[in-house]
């Protein structure tokens, strides 16, 4: 950066006036993986969901609300069913600290969060035009430059366990400075308009090594789940799946210590 700079002053004892680094934080590691398939691919559209636990993932009322909007949610253990292994390209000869197989070549990312930390998980590709029902509206409206997001928050429980809170959001329109409310005031933040579907919020209790999978129902045409996980732009319609794996829970030490 250009401009004038001011040297860091020291106290009379020679110590730095900068605040000391915090001790290592207890971090939750999430691996987030994306799967893309043709919408009619039976492996993602139907076979997978016959092998995945959907009953114990969320309570009955929440599951009914999600299904009514075309969402499918399931939780798998440390040994994923064969259909999911095929979708993720898992290899048995690669293992991690949890003792489970790791994907070799996948589109995704890793994130480290403290308890209460949040991250945004995009569910599909950006769509130039979409007809969608926004929160509080009874009829669909037209939006542009839109994509679905799962707003995720981690709540650390006892060792090896977390609650993962997820809220579907639609991000749309051109990016610009917008007023965003925090705990005490409004602040301006750059980004798209955000529609939060709070009636579809849900949480899942996960153990290290478990994986949460989220996609759309095969019969979700016209529903919100289709808007989040199906892309009709391009030569072929594509369906997406998001897999969120609780990979590890550990203490991360700072790079430098006093």
PDB file of C-alpha atoms in Angstrom:
ATOM      1  CA  UNK A   1       0.000   0.000   0.000  1.00  0.00           C
ATOM      2  CA  UNK A   2       1.216   3.551  -0.742  1.00  0.00           C
ATOM      3  CA  UNK A   3       1.327   6.483   1.660  1.00  0.00           C
ATOM      4  CA  UNK A   4       3.112   7.377   4.863  1.00  0.00           C
ATOM      5  CA  UNK A   5       3.903   4.779   7.471  1.00  0.00           C
ATOM      6  CA  UNK A   6       4.493   5.172  11.188  1.00  0.00           C
ATOM      7  CA  UNK A   7       7.005   2.969  13.026  1.00  0.00           C
ATOM      8  CA  UNK A   8       5.615   0.810  15.804  1.00  0.00           C
ATOM      9  CA  UNK A   9       6.329   2.396  19.149  1.00  0.00           C
ATOM     10  CA  UNK A  10       7.496   0.381  22.146  1.00  0.00           C
ATOM     11  CA  UNK A  11       6.908   0.921  25.835  1.00  0.00           C
ATOM     12  CA  UNK A  12       9.636   1.906  28.237  1.00  0.00           C
ATOM     13  CA  UNK A  13      10.208  -1.760  29.018  1.00  0.00           C
ATOM     14  CA  UNK A  14      10.813  -2.552  25.361  1.00  0.00           C
ATOM     15  CA  UNK A  15       7.667  -4.693  24.955  1.00  0.00           C
ATOM     16  CA  UNK A  16       5.369  -4.302  21.952  1.00  0.00           C
ATOM     17  CA  UNK A  17       2.117  -2.341  22.467  1.00  0.00           C
ATOM     18  CA  UNK A  18       0.321  -4.883  20.271  1.00  0.00           C
ATOM     19  CA  UNK A  19      -2.128  -7.158  22.060  1.00  0.00           C
ATOM     20  CA  UNK A  20      -0.660 -10.606  22.784  1.00  0.00           C
ATOM     21  CA  UNK A  21      -1.817 -13.468  20.622  1.00  0.00           C
ATOM     22  CA  UNK A  22      -4.660 -15.549  21.963  1.00  0.00           C
ATOM     23  CA  UNK A  23      -3.961 -19.144  22.950  1.00  0.00           C
ATOM     24  CA  UNK A  24      -4.777 -21.873  20.476  1.00  0.00           C
ATOM     25  CA  UNK A  25      -8.416 -22.160  19.536  1.00  0.00           C
ATOM     26  CA  UNK A  26     -10.599 -25.253  19.568  1.00  0.00           C
ATOM     27  CA  UNK A  27     -11.381 -25.611  15.871  1.00  0.00           C
ATOM     28  CA  UNK A  28     -13.940 -27.712  14.047  1.00  0.00           C
ATOM     29  CA  UNK A  29     -12.799 -28.889  10.617  1.00  0.00           C
ATOM     30  CA  UNK A  30     -15.481 -29.310   7.968  1.00  0.00           C
ATOM     31  CA  UNK A  31     -14.808 -30.777   4.523  1.00  0.00           C
ATOM     32  CA  UNK A  32     -17.376 -29.472   2.030  1.00  0.00           C
ATOM     33  CA  UNK A  33     -17.666 -31.401  -1.226  1.00  0.00           C
ATOM     34  CA  UNK A  34     -19.819 -30.776  -4.308  1.00  0.00           C
ATOM     35  CA  UNK A  35     -21.200 -33.447  -6.639  1.00  0.00           C
ATOM     36  CA  UNK A  36     -22.633 -32.595 -10.072  1.00  0.00           C
ATOM     37  CA  UNK A  37     -24.673 -35.059 -12.153  1.00  0.00           C
ATOM     38  CA  UNK A  38     -27.315 -35.100 -14.881  1.00  0.00           C
ATOM     39  CA  UNK A  39     -30.731 -34.487 -13.344  1.00  0.00           C
ATOM     40  CA  UNK A  40     -31.955 -37.912 -14.475  1.00  0.00           C
ATOM     41  CA  UNK A  41     -28.952 -39.818 -13.141  1.00  0.00           C
ATOM     42  CA  UNK A  42     -30.604 -42.507 -10.960  1.00  0.00           C
ATOM     43  CA  UNK A  43     -27.580 -42.735  -8.654  1.00  0.00           C
ATOM     44  CA  UNK A  44     -28.167 -39.227  -7.286  1.00  0.00           C
ATOM     45  CA  UNK A  45     -31.886 -38.915  -7.991  1.00  0.00           C
ATOM     46  CA  UNK A  46     -33.064 -42.099  -6.256  1.00  0.00           C
ATOM     47  CA  UNK A  47     -30.560 -44.890  -5.467  1.00  0.00           C
ATOM     48  CA  UNK A  48     -28.564 -42.793  -2.994  1.00  0.00           C
ATOM     49  CA  UNK A  49     -31.617 -41.866  -0.927  1.00  0.00           C
ATOM     50  CA  UNK A  50     -32.669 -45.502  -0.578  1.00  0.00           C
ATOM     51  CA  UNK A  51     -29.368 -46.163   1.235  1.00  0.00           C
ATOM     52  CA  UNK A  52     -29.147 -43.054   3.444  1.00  0.00           C
ATOM     53  CA  UNK A  53     -30.672 -42.432   6.879  1.00  0.00           C
ATOM     54  CA  UNK A  54     -33.180 -39.606   6.476  1.00  0.00           C
ATOM     55  CA  UNK A  55     -35.404 -40.484   9.436  1.00  0.00           C
ATOM     56  CA  UNK A  56     -32.997 -39.765  12.292  1.00  0.00           C
ATOM     57  CA  UNK A  57     -31.318 -36.746  10.705  1.00  0.00           C
ATOM     58  CA  UNK A  58     -33.897 -34.107  11.674  1.00  0.00           C
ATOM     59  CA  UNK A  59     -37.216 -34.241  13.512  1.00  0.00           C
ATOM     60  CA  UNK A  60     -40.361 -35.293  11.659  1.00  0.00           C
ATOM     61  CA  UNK A  61     -41.888 -31.811  11.456  1.00  0.00           C
ATOM     62  CA  UNK A  62     -38.724 -30.255  10.043  1.00  0.00           C
ATOM     63  CA  UNK A  63     -38.223 -33.104   7.597  1.00  0.00           C
ATOM     64  CA  UNK A  64     -41.805 -32.689   6.345  1.00  0.00           C
ATOM     65  CA  UNK A  65     -41.271 -28.951   5.784  1.00  0.00           C
ATOM     66  CA  UNK A  66     -38.051 -29.578   3.877  1.00  0.00           C
ATOM     67  CA  UNK A  67     -39.585 -32.320   1.721  1.00  0.00           C
ATOM     68  CA  UNK A  68     -42.596 -30.115   0.931  1.00  0.00           C
ATOM     69  CA  UNK A  69     -40.136 -27.617  -0.578  1.00  0.00           C
ATOM     70  CA  UNK A  70     -38.185 -30.289  -2.469  1.00  0.00           C
ATOM     71  CA  UNK A  71     -35.135 -30.664  -0.191  1.00  0.00           C
ATOM     72  CA  UNK A  72     -33.551 -34.013   0.717  1.00  0.00           C
ATOM     73  CA  UNK A  73     -31.324 -34.288   3.802  1.00  0.00           C
ATOM     74  CA  UNK A  74     -29.507 -37.368   5.073  1.00  0.00           C
ATOM     75  CA  UNK A  75     -26.731 -38.340   7.470  1.00  0.00           C
ATOM     76  CA  UNK A  76     -24.208 -41.101   6.834  1.00  0.00           C
ATOM     77  CA  UNK A  77     -21.720 -42.673   9.213  1.00  0.00           C
ATOM     78  CA  UNK A  78     -18.003 -43.323   8.968  1.00  0.00           C
ATOM     79  CA  UNK A  79     -18.609 -45.971   6.303  1.00  0.00           C
ATOM     80  CA  UNK A  80     -20.675 -44.293   3.541  1.00  0.00           C
ATOM     81  CA  UNK A  81     -23.093 -46.427   1.500  1.00  0.00           C
ATOM     82  CA  UNK A  82     -21.766 -47.698  -1.809  1.00  0.00           C
ATOM     83  CA  UNK A  83     -23.823 -45.249  -3.877  1.00  0.00           C
ATOM     84  CA  UNK A  84     -22.295 -42.277  -2.051  1.00  0.00           C
ATOM     85  CA  UNK A  85     -18.813 -43.759  -2.356  1.00  0.00           C
ATOM     86  CA  UNK A  86     -19.338 -43.932  -6.121  1.00  0.00           C
ATOM     87  CA  UNK A  87     -20.555 -40.329  -6.260  1.00  0.00           C
ATOM     88  CA  UNK A  88     -17.613 -39.075  -4.197  1.00  0.00           C
ATOM     89  CA  UNK A  89     -14.981 -41.301  -5.778  1.00  0.00           C
ATOM     90  CA  UNK A  90     -13.791 -42.610  -2.414  1.00  0.00           C
ATOM     91  CA  UNK A  91     -10.710 -44.825  -2.242  1.00  0.00           C
ATOM     92  CA  UNK A  92     -10.271 -47.299   0.589  1.00  0.00           C
ATOM     93  CA  UNK A  93      -6.474 -46.939   0.628  1.00  0.00           C
ATOM     94  CA  UNK A  94      -6.598 -43.286   1.710  1.00  0.00           C
ATOM     95  CA  UNK A  95      -7.476 -42.658   5.336  1.00  0.00           C
ATOM     96  CA  UNK A  96      -7.473 -39.683   7.663  1.00  0.00           C
ATOM     97  CA  UNK A  97      -7.439 -39.104  11.425  1.00  0.00           C
ATOM     98  CA  UNK A  98     -11.023 -40.296  11.707  1.00  0.00           C
ATOM     99  CA  UNK A  99     -10.051 -43.630  10.156  1.00  0.00           C
ATOM    100  CA  UNK A 100     -12.291 -43.259   7.112  1.00  0.00           C
ATOM    101  CA  UNK A 101     -11.548 -43.090   3.418  1.00  0.00           C
ATOM    102  CA  UNK A 102     -10.865 -39.709   1.800  1.00  0.00           C
ATOM    103  CA  UNK A 103     -11.824 -38.463  -1.664  1.00  0.00           C
ATOM    104  CA  UNK A 104      -8.967 -38.126  -4.135  1.00  0.00           C
ATOM    105  CA  UNK A 105     -10.156 -35.623  -6.777  1.00  0.00           C
ATOM    106  CA  UNK A 106     -13.246 -33.651  -5.777  1.00  0.00           C
ATOM    107  CA  UNK A 107     -14.509 -30.095  -6.066  1.00  0.00           C
ATOM    108  CA  UNK A 108     -14.743 -28.664  -2.566  1.00  0.00           C
ATOM    109  CA  UNK A 109     -12.994 -26.919   0.270  1.00  0.00           C
ATOM    110  CA  UNK A 110     -11.986 -27.218   3.916  1.00  0.00           C
ATOM    111  CA  UNK A 111     -12.993 -24.739   6.580  1.00  0.00           C
ATOM    112  CA  UNK A 112     -12.006 -24.380  10.237  1.00  0.00           C
ATOM    113  CA  UNK A 113     -14.543 -22.797  12.597  1.00  0.00           C
ATOM    114  CA  UNK A 114     -14.744 -22.077  16.290  1.00  0.00           C
ATOM    115  CA  UNK A 115     -17.975 -22.770  18.156  1.00  0.00           C
ATOM    116  CA  UNK A 116     -20.402 -20.100  16.987  1.00  0.00           C
ATOM    117  CA  UNK A 117     -18.477 -19.569  13.748  1.00  0.00           C
ATOM    118  CA  UNK A 118     -20.318 -19.381  10.440  1.00  0.00           C
ATOM    119  CA  UNK A 119     -19.646 -20.079   6.780  1.00  0.00           C
ATOM    120  CA  UNK A 120     -21.653 -19.861   3.557  1.00  0.00           C
ATOM    121  CA  UNK A 121     -22.029 -22.966   1.399  1.00  0.00           C
ATOM    122  CA  UNK A 122     -23.133 -22.317  -2.177  1.00  0.00           C
ATOM    123  CA  UNK A 123     -25.431 -25.087  -3.419  1.00  0.00           C
ATOM    124  CA  UNK A 124     -25.178 -24.676  -7.181  1.00  0.00           C
ATOM    125  CA  UNK A 125     -24.045 -22.535 -10.074  1.00  0.00           C
ATOM    126  CA  UNK A 126     -25.234 -18.975 -10.583  1.00  0.00           C
ATOM    127  CA  UNK A 127     -28.434 -18.745 -12.664  1.00  0.00           C
ATOM    128  CA  UNK A 128     -29.029 -15.702 -14.856  1.00  0.00           C
ATOM    129  CA  UNK A 129     -32.825 -15.719 -14.369  1.00  0.00           C
ATOM    130  CA  UNK A 130     -35.075 -17.491 -11.879  1.00  0.00           C
ATOM    131  CA  UNK A 131     -38.767 -17.575 -10.962  1.00  0.00           C
ATOM    132  CA  UNK A 132     -38.854 -18.216  -7.218  1.00  0.00           C
ATOM    133  CA  UNK A 133     -41.013 -17.655  -4.149  1.00  0.00           C
ATOM    134  CA  UNK A 134     -39.314 -15.269  -1.746  1.00  0.00           C
ATOM    135  CA  UNK A 135     -39.977 -15.389   2.027  1.00  0.00           C
ATOM    136  CA  UNK A 136     -43.300 -13.795   2.903  1.00  0.00           C
ATOM    137  CA  UNK A 137     -44.534 -13.921  -0.695  1.00  0.00           C
ATOM    138  CA  UNK A 138     -47.341 -16.179  -1.878  1.00  0.00           C
ATOM    139  CA  UNK A 139     -46.468 -16.000  -5.578  1.00  0.00           C
ATOM    140  CA  UNK A 140     -43.151 -16.469  -7.398  1.00  0.00           C
ATOM    141  CA  UNK A 141     -41.229 -13.400  -8.520  1.00  0.00           C
ATOM    142  CA  UNK A 142     -38.478 -12.945 -11.100  1.00  0.00           C
ATOM    143  CA  UNK A 143     -34.909 -12.526  -9.848  1.00  0.00           C
ATOM    144  CA  UNK A 144     -31.631 -12.359 -11.731  1.00  0.00           C
ATOM    145  CA  UNK A 145     -28.076 -13.538 -11.090  1.00  0.00           C
ATOM    146  CA  UNK A 146     -29.193 -15.896  -8.316  1.00  0.00           C
ATOM    147  CA  UNK A 147     -27.856 -18.945  -6.491  1.00  0.00           C
ATOM    148  CA  UNK A 148     -28.711 -20.890  -3.353  1.00  0.00           C
ATOM    149  CA  UNK A 149     -26.662 -20.783  -0.168  1.00  0.00           C
ATOM    150  CA  UNK A 150     -26.722 -22.759   3.068  1.00  0.00           C
ATOM    151  CA  UNK A 151     -25.767 -20.438   5.921  1.00  0.00           C
ATOM    152  CA  UNK A 152     -23.985 -22.787   8.349  1.00  0.00           C
ATOM    153  CA  UNK A 153     -23.171 -22.230  12.029  1.00  0.00           C
ATOM    154  CA  UNK A 154     -21.193 -24.649  14.189  1.00  0.00           C
ATOM    155  CA  UNK A 155     -22.040 -25.317  17.840  1.00  0.00           C
ATOM    156  CA  UNK A 156     -19.419 -27.421  19.583  1.00  0.00           C
ATOM    157  CA  UNK A 157     -20.745 -29.978  22.070  1.00  0.00           C
ATOM    158  CA  UNK A 158     -18.645 -32.483  24.000  1.00  0.00           C
ATOM    159  CA  UNK A 159     -15.501 -33.869  22.392  1.00  0.00           C
ATOM    160  CA  UNK A 160     -16.250 -35.359  19.004  1.00  0.00           C
ATOM    161  CA  UNK A 161     -19.739 -33.869  18.632  1.00  0.00           C
ATOM    162  CA  UNK A 162     -21.249 -30.719  17.125  1.00  0.00           C
ATOM    163  CA  UNK A 163     -24.612 -29.259  16.242  1.00  0.00           C
ATOM    164  CA  UNK A 164     -24.603 -27.927  12.690  1.00  0.00           C
ATOM    165  CA  UNK A 165     -27.244 -25.222  12.168  1.00  0.00           C
ATOM    166  CA  UNK A 166     -28.243 -24.625   8.538  1.00  0.00           C
ATOM    167  CA  UNK A 167     -30.462 -21.945   7.008  1.00  0.00           C
ATOM    168  CA  UNK A 168     -31.310 -21.846   3.279  1.00  0.00           C
ATOM    169  CA  UNK A 169     -30.755 -18.450   1.666  1.00  0.00           C
ATOM    170  CA  UNK A 170     -31.170 -17.131  -1.861  1.00  0.00           C
ATOM    171  CA  UNK A 171     -28.515 -14.646  -2.983  1.00  0.00           C
ATOM    172  CA  UNK A 172     -29.545 -12.619  -6.020  1.00  0.00           C
ATOM    173  CA  UNK A 173     -29.119  -9.358  -7.922  1.00  0.00           C
ATOM    174  CA  UNK A 174     -26.004  -7.308  -8.529  1.00  0.00           C
ATOM    175  CA  UNK A 175     -23.427  -7.034  -5.769  1.00  0.00           C
ATOM    176  CA  UNK A 176     -23.419  -3.635  -4.048  1.00  0.00           C
ATOM    177  CA  UNK A 177     -23.148  -2.070  -0.602  1.00  0.00           C
ATOM    178  CA  UNK A 178     -26.233  -2.915   1.462  1.00  0.00           C
ATOM    179  CA  UNK A 179     -27.222  -2.256   5.096  1.00  0.00           C
ATOM    180  CA  UNK A 180     -26.764  -5.393   7.204  1.00  0.00           C
ATOM    181  CA  UNK A 181     -27.923  -5.654  10.830  1.00  0.00           C
ATOM    182  CA  UNK A 182     -25.586  -6.969  13.505  1.00  0.00           C
ATOM    183  CA  UNK A 183     -26.196  -7.291  17.248  1.00  0.00           C
ATOM    184  CA  UNK A 184     -26.147  -3.541  17.932  1.00  0.00           C
ATOM    185  CA  UNK A 185     -26.471  -1.569  14.699  1.00  0.00           C
ATOM    186  CA  UNK A 186     -26.687  -1.519  10.926  1.00  0.00           C
ATOM    187  CA  UNK A 187     -23.475  -1.630   8.917  1.00  0.00           C
ATOM    188  CA  UNK A 188     -22.874  -1.562   5.178  1.00  0.00           C
ATOM    189  CA  UNK A 189     -21.562  -4.713   3.582  1.00  0.00           C
ATOM    190  CA  UNK A 190     -20.865  -5.539  -0.032  1.00  0.00           C
ATOM    191  CA  UNK A 191     -22.840  -8.355  -1.611  1.00  0.00           C
ATOM    192  CA  UNK A 192     -26.031  -9.491  -3.251  1.00  0.00           C
ATOM    193  CA  UNK A 193     -29.527  -9.249  -1.853  1.00  0.00           C
ATOM    194  CA  UNK A 194     -30.232 -12.098   0.565  1.00  0.00           C
ATOM    195  CA  UNK A 195     -33.564 -13.819   1.128  1.00  0.00           C
ATOM    196  CA  UNK A 196     -33.453 -15.998   4.271  1.00  0.00           C
ATOM    197  CA  UNK A 197     -35.878 -18.931   4.518  1.00  0.00           C
ATOM    198  CA  UNK A 198     -36.033 -19.099   8.302  1.00  0.00           C
ATOM    199  CA  UNK A 199     -39.025 -21.438   8.206  1.00  0.00           C
ATOM    200  CA  UNK A 200     -36.692 -24.032   6.648  1.00  0.00           C
ATOM    201  CA  UNK A 201     -33.889 -23.739   9.216  1.00  0.00           C
ATOM    202  CA  UNK A 202     -32.724 -27.034  10.661  1.00  0.00           C
ATOM    203  CA  UNK A 203     -29.929 -28.471  12.779  1.00  0.00           C
ATOM    204  CA  UNK A 204     -28.137 -31.799  12.761  1.00  0.00           C
ATOM    205  CA  UNK A 205     -26.060 -33.404  15.522  1.00  0.00           C
ATOM    206  CA  UNK A 206     -22.883 -34.898  14.038  1.00  0.00           C
ATOM    207  CA  UNK A 207     -19.990 -37.012  15.280  1.00  0.00           C
ATOM    208  CA  UNK A 208     -16.455 -36.910  13.887  1.00  0.00           C
ATOM    209  CA  UNK A 209     -16.354 -38.874  10.628  1.00  0.00           C
ATOM    210  CA  UNK A 210     -20.051 -38.440   9.826  1.00  0.00           C
ATOM    211  CA  UNK A 211     -21.229 -36.702   6.677  1.00  0.00           C
ATOM    212  CA  UNK A 212     -24.378 -34.672   6.035  1.00  0.00           C
ATOM    213  CA  UNK A 213     -25.665 -34.744   2.454  1.00  0.00           C
ATOM    214  CA  UNK A 214     -28.167 -32.273   1.019  1.00  0.00           C
ATOM    215  CA  UNK A 215     -29.758 -32.109  -2.422  1.00  0.00           C
ATOM    216  CA  UNK A 216     -33.137 -31.820  -4.118  1.00  0.00           C
ATOM    217  CA  UNK A 217     -35.904 -34.350  -4.487  1.00  0.00           C
ATOM    218  CA  UNK A 218     -36.231 -35.998  -7.885  1.00  0.00           C
ATOM    219  CA  UNK A 219     -39.828 -34.695  -7.933  1.00  0.00           C
ATOM    220  CA  UNK A 220     -38.943 -31.119  -6.910  1.00  0.00           C
ATOM    221  CA  UNK A 221     -39.913 -29.405 -10.167  1.00  0.00           C
ATOM    222  CA  UNK A 222     -40.961 -25.822  -9.431  1.00  0.00           C
ATOM    223  CA  UNK A 223     -40.119 -26.096  -5.721  1.00  0.00           C
ATOM    224  CA  UNK A 224     -37.437 -24.231  -3.804  1.00  0.00           C
ATOM    225  CA  UNK A 225     -35.212 -27.309  -3.604  1.00  0.00           C
ATOM    226  CA  UNK A 226     -35.012 -27.365  -7.395  1.00  0.00           C
ATOM    227  CA  UNK A 227     -34.003 -23.681  -7.445  1.00  0.00           C
ATOM    228  CA  UNK A 228     -31.141 -24.450  -5.050  1.00  0.00           C
ATOM    229  CA  UNK A 229     -29.810 -27.688  -6.522  1.00  0.00           C
ATOM    230  CA  UNK A 230     -30.824 -27.925 -10.211  1.00  0.00           C
ATOM    231  CA  UNK A 231     -29.441 -25.845 -13.075  1.00  0.00           C
ATOM    232  CA  UNK A 232     -31.401 -25.738 -16.326  1.00  0.00           C
ATOM    233  CA  UNK A 233     -28.978 -23.418 -18.120  1.00  0.00           C
ATOM    234  CA  UNK A 234     -26.563 -25.092 -20.481  1.00  0.00           C
ATOM    235  CA  UNK A 235     -26.766 -28.032 -22.877  1.00  0.00           C
ATOM    236  CA  UNK A 236     -27.940 -30.441 -20.148  1.00  0.00           C
ATOM    237  CA  UNK A 237     -29.867 -30.028 -16.917  1.00  0.00           C
ATOM    238  CA  UNK A 238     -27.607 -30.628 -13.911  1.00  0.00           C
ATOM    239  CA  UNK A 239     -28.370 -31.642 -10.316  1.00  0.00           C
ATOM    240  CA  UNK A 240     -26.027 -30.837  -7.427  1.00  0.00           C
ATOM    241  CA  UNK A 241     -25.382 -32.447  -4.063  1.00  0.00           C
ATOM    242  CA  UNK A 242     -23.525 -30.893  -1.132  1.00  0.00           C
ATOM    243  CA  UNK A 243     -21.705 -33.178   1.312  1.00  0.00           C
ATOM    244  CA  UNK A 244     -20.531 -31.699   4.639  1.00  0.00           C
ATOM    245  CA  UNK A 245     -18.190 -33.914   6.631  1.00  0.00           C
ATOM    246  CA  UNK A 246     -17.137 -33.360  10.229  1.00  0.00           C
ATOM    247  CA  UNK A 247     -13.514 -34.342   9.710  1.00  0.00           C
ATOM    248  CA  UNK A 248     -11.768 -33.325  12.901  1.00  0.00           C
ATOM    249  CA  UNK A 249     -11.976 -31.320  16.130  1.00  0.00           C
ATOM    250  CA  UNK A 250      -8.641 -30.066  17.408  1.00  0.00           C
ATOM    251  CA  UNK A 251      -6.767 -27.187  18.972  1.00  0.00           C
ATOM    252  CA  UNK A 252      -4.941 -24.916  16.541  1.00  0.00           C
ATOM    253  CA  UNK A 253      -1.910 -23.135  18.008  1.00  0.00           C
ATOM    254  CA  UNK A 254      -0.936 -19.586  16.924  1.00  0.00           C
ATOM    255  CA  UNK A 255       2.079 -19.174  14.653  1.00  0.00           C
ATOM    256  CA  UNK A 256       3.933 -17.059  17.192  1.00  0.00           C
ATOM    257  CA  UNK A 257       3.919 -17.012  20.962  1.00  0.00           C
ATOM    258  CA  UNK A 258       5.284 -14.462  23.432  1.00  0.00           C
TER     259      UNK A 258
END
